[in-house]
């Protein structure tokens, strides 16, 4: 297996474009050449590759709770990335209302996370799951950009 992924490298994205028609990273290329994308598909594949240490529960409601956290964290990240990319455009091309719309999603998403996590030690259920990873990655990406 080969994982193609990078936050910044145009070379990684050129490699991704050859195996992912959407041209996005991450892409996981399996030994038989099958290219898996996007990150949700990759994480499900890897989680099912071993019976040990499952990050996504099997039971339907528990599973959906975890995947809902993942969707929330991914949505906040996607809005944050879009706002950041807009800020990198030429000043005359930037749209302040559009940027504010994305930042509104970031703020609303963070408020929902704060309220739903509350004082709980874990996002979902009684232990570490993909939900905690998704939240941690999201907050880790946003933190230096606050
Ligand atoms: N929903 C996708 C998002 C992937 C994504 O947006 N990747 C960005 C880097 S953070 C990318 O490759 N962008 C290049 C492009 O859109 O051309 C996933 O979870 O994998």
Coordinates of C-alpha atoms and ligand atoms in Angstrom, one line a residue:
X1 CA 0.0 0.0 0.0
X2 CA 1.1 3.5 -0.6
X3 CA -0.4 6.6 1.0
X4 CA -0.3 9.8 -1.0
X5 CA -0.9 12.8 1.2
X6 CA 0.4 16.2 1.9
X7 CA -1.0 19.4 3.4
X8 CA 1.1 21.6 1.1
X9 CA 3.2 19.8 -1.5
X10 CA 2.1 20.4 -5.2
X11 CA 4.1 17.2 -6.0
X12 CA 1.9 15.1 -3.8
X13 CA -1.2 16.6 -5.5
X14 CA 0.3 16.0 -9.0
X15 CA 0.8 12.3 -7.9
X16 CA -2.8 12.3 -6.5
X17 CA -4.2 13.6 -9.8
X18 CA -2.9 10.5 -11.6
X19 CA -4.8 8.1 -9.3
X20 CA -7.7 10.3 -8.1
X21 CA -9.9 12.0 -10.7
X22 CA -10.7 14.6 -8.1
X23 CA -7.0 15.4 -7.8
X24 CA -7.1 15.5 -4.0
X25 CA -5.1 14.0 -1.2
X26 CA -5.2 11.7 0.7
X27 CA -5.2 8.7 -1.7
X28 CA -4.4 5.2 -0.5
X29 CA -3.1 3.0 -3.4
X30 CA -3.6 -0.7 -2.6
X31 CA -1.2 -3.4 -3.7
X32 CA -3.5 -4.3 -6.6
X33 CA -3.4 -0.7 -7.8
X34 CA -6.8 0.2 -6.6
X35 CA -6.8 3.9 -5.5
X36 CA -9.0 4.7 -2.4
X37 CA -10.2 8.2 -1.8
X38 CA -11.3 10.2 0.2
X39 CA -10.2 10.1 3.8
X40 CA -13.5 8.6 5.0
X41 CA -13.2 5.7 2.6
X42 CA -9.5 5.2 3.5
X43 CA -10.2 5.2 7.3
X44 CA -13.1 2.7 6.9
X45 CA -10.9 0.4 4.8
X46 CA -8.0 0.5 7.4
X47 CA -10.4 0.1 10.3
X48 CA -11.8 -3.1 8.8
X49 CA -8.4 -4.4 7.8
X50 CA -7.8 -5.6 11.4
X51 CA -10.2 -7.1 14.0
X52 CA -8.2 -5.3 16.7
X53 CA -8.4 -1.8 18.0
X54 CA -11.5 -0.8 16.1
X55 CA -12.0 3.0 15.8
X56 CA -15.5 2.8 14.2
X57 CA -18.0 0.8 16.2
X58 CA -20.1 -1.9 14.5
X59 CA -23.4 -1.2 16.2
X60 CA -25.5 1.1 14.0
X61 CA -26.3 4.0 16.4
X62 CA -22.8 3.9 17.9
X63 CA -21.3 3.9 14.5
X64 CA -23.4 6.8 13.3
X65 CA -22.5 8.8 16.4
X66 CA -18.8 8.5 15.5
X67 CA -19.3 9.2 11.8
X68 CA -21.4 12.2 12.7
X69 CA -18.5 13.6 14.7
X70 CA -16.3 12.9 11.7
X71 CA -18.6 14.8 9.4
X72 CA -18.8 17.7 11.8
X73 CA -15.0 17.9 12.1
X74 CA -14.4 17.5 8.4
X75 CA -17.0 20.2 7.7
X76 CA -15.3 22.6 10.0
X77 CA -11.9 21.8 8.4
X78 CA -13.3 22.1 4.9
X79 CA -14.7 25.6 5.7
X80 CA -11.5 26.6 7.3
X81 CA -9.4 25.5 4.3
X82 CA -11.7 27.4 1.9
X83 CA -11.5 30.5 4.0
X84 CA -7.7 30.2 4.1
X85 CA -7.5 29.7 0.3
X86 CA -9.7 32.7 -0.3
X87 CA -7.3 34.8 1.8
X88 CA -4.4 33.7 -0.5
X89 CA -6.1 35.0 -3.6
X90 CA -5.3 38.4 -5.0
X91 CA -6.9 41.0 -2.9
X92 CA -9.1 42.3 -5.7
X93 CA -10.5 38.7 -6.3
X94 CA -11.3 38.0 -2.6
X95 CA -14.9 38.0 -1.4
X96 CA -15.3 39.1 2.2
X97 CA -18.9 37.9 2.5
X98 CA -17.9 34.5 1.1
X99 CA -15.0 34.3 3.6
X100 CA -17.3 35.3 6.4
X101 CA -19.8 32.6 5.4
X102 CA -17.0 30.0 5.7
X103 CA -15.8 31.4 9.0
X104 CA -19.4 31.3 10.2
X105 CA -19.4 27.5 9.6
X106 CA -16.2 27.2 11.5
X107 CA -17.6 29.1 14.5
X108 CA -20.9 27.3 14.4
X109 CA -19.2 23.9 14.1
X110 CA -16.8 24.6 17.0
X111 CA -19.8 25.7 19.2
X112 CA -21.6 22.5 18.4
X113 CA -18.5 20.5 19.3
X114 CA -18.1 22.4 22.5
X115 CA -21.7 21.8 23.5
X116 CA -21.8 18.2 22.5
X117 CA -18.5 17.2 24.1
X118 CA -19.2 19.1 27.3
X119 CA -17.2 17.5 30.2
X120 CA -17.1 14.1 28.6
X121 CA -13.7 12.5 28.3
X122 CA -14.6 11.0 24.9
X123 CA -16.6 12.3 22.0
X124 CA -18.7 9.1 21.5
X125 CA -19.3 6.1 23.8
X126 CA -16.9 5.1 26.6
X127 CA -13.6 5.1 24.8
X128 CA -11.3 6.3 22.0
X129 CA -12.8 6.3 18.6
X130 CA -12.4 7.9 15.2
X131 CA -14.6 10.7 16.6
X132 CA -11.8 11.8 18.9
X133 CA -9.2 11.6 16.1
X134 CA -11.4 13.7 13.9
X135 CA -11.9 16.4 16.6
X136 CA -8.2 16.4 17.5
X137 CA -7.1 16.8 13.9
X138 CA -9.6 19.6 13.4
X139 CA -8.6 21.5 16.5
X140 CA -4.9 20.9 15.7
X141 CA -5.3 22.4 12.3
X142 CA -7.2 25.4 13.5
X143 CA -5.1 26.2 16.6
X144 CA -2.1 28.0 14.9
X145 CA -4.6 29.8 12.7
X146 CA -6.7 31.4 15.4
Ligands
LIG1 N1 -13.2 15.2 1.7 C1 -11.9 15.0 1.3 C2 -11.1 16.3 1.3 C3 -9.8 16.2 0.7 C4 -9.2 17.6 0.3 O1 -9.9 18.6 0.3 N2 -7.9 17.6 0.1 C5 -7.2 18.8 -0.2 C6 -6.0 19.0 0.6 S1 -6.5 19.4 2.3 C7 -6.7 18.8 -1.7 O2 -6.1 17.8 -2.1 N3 -7.0 19.8 -2.5 C8 -6.5 19.9 -3.8 C9 -7.6 20.2 -4.8 O3 -8.8 20.5 -4.3 O4 -7.3 20.3 -5.9 C10 -11.2 14.0 2.2 O5 -11.7 13.8 3.3 O6 -10.3 13.3 1.8

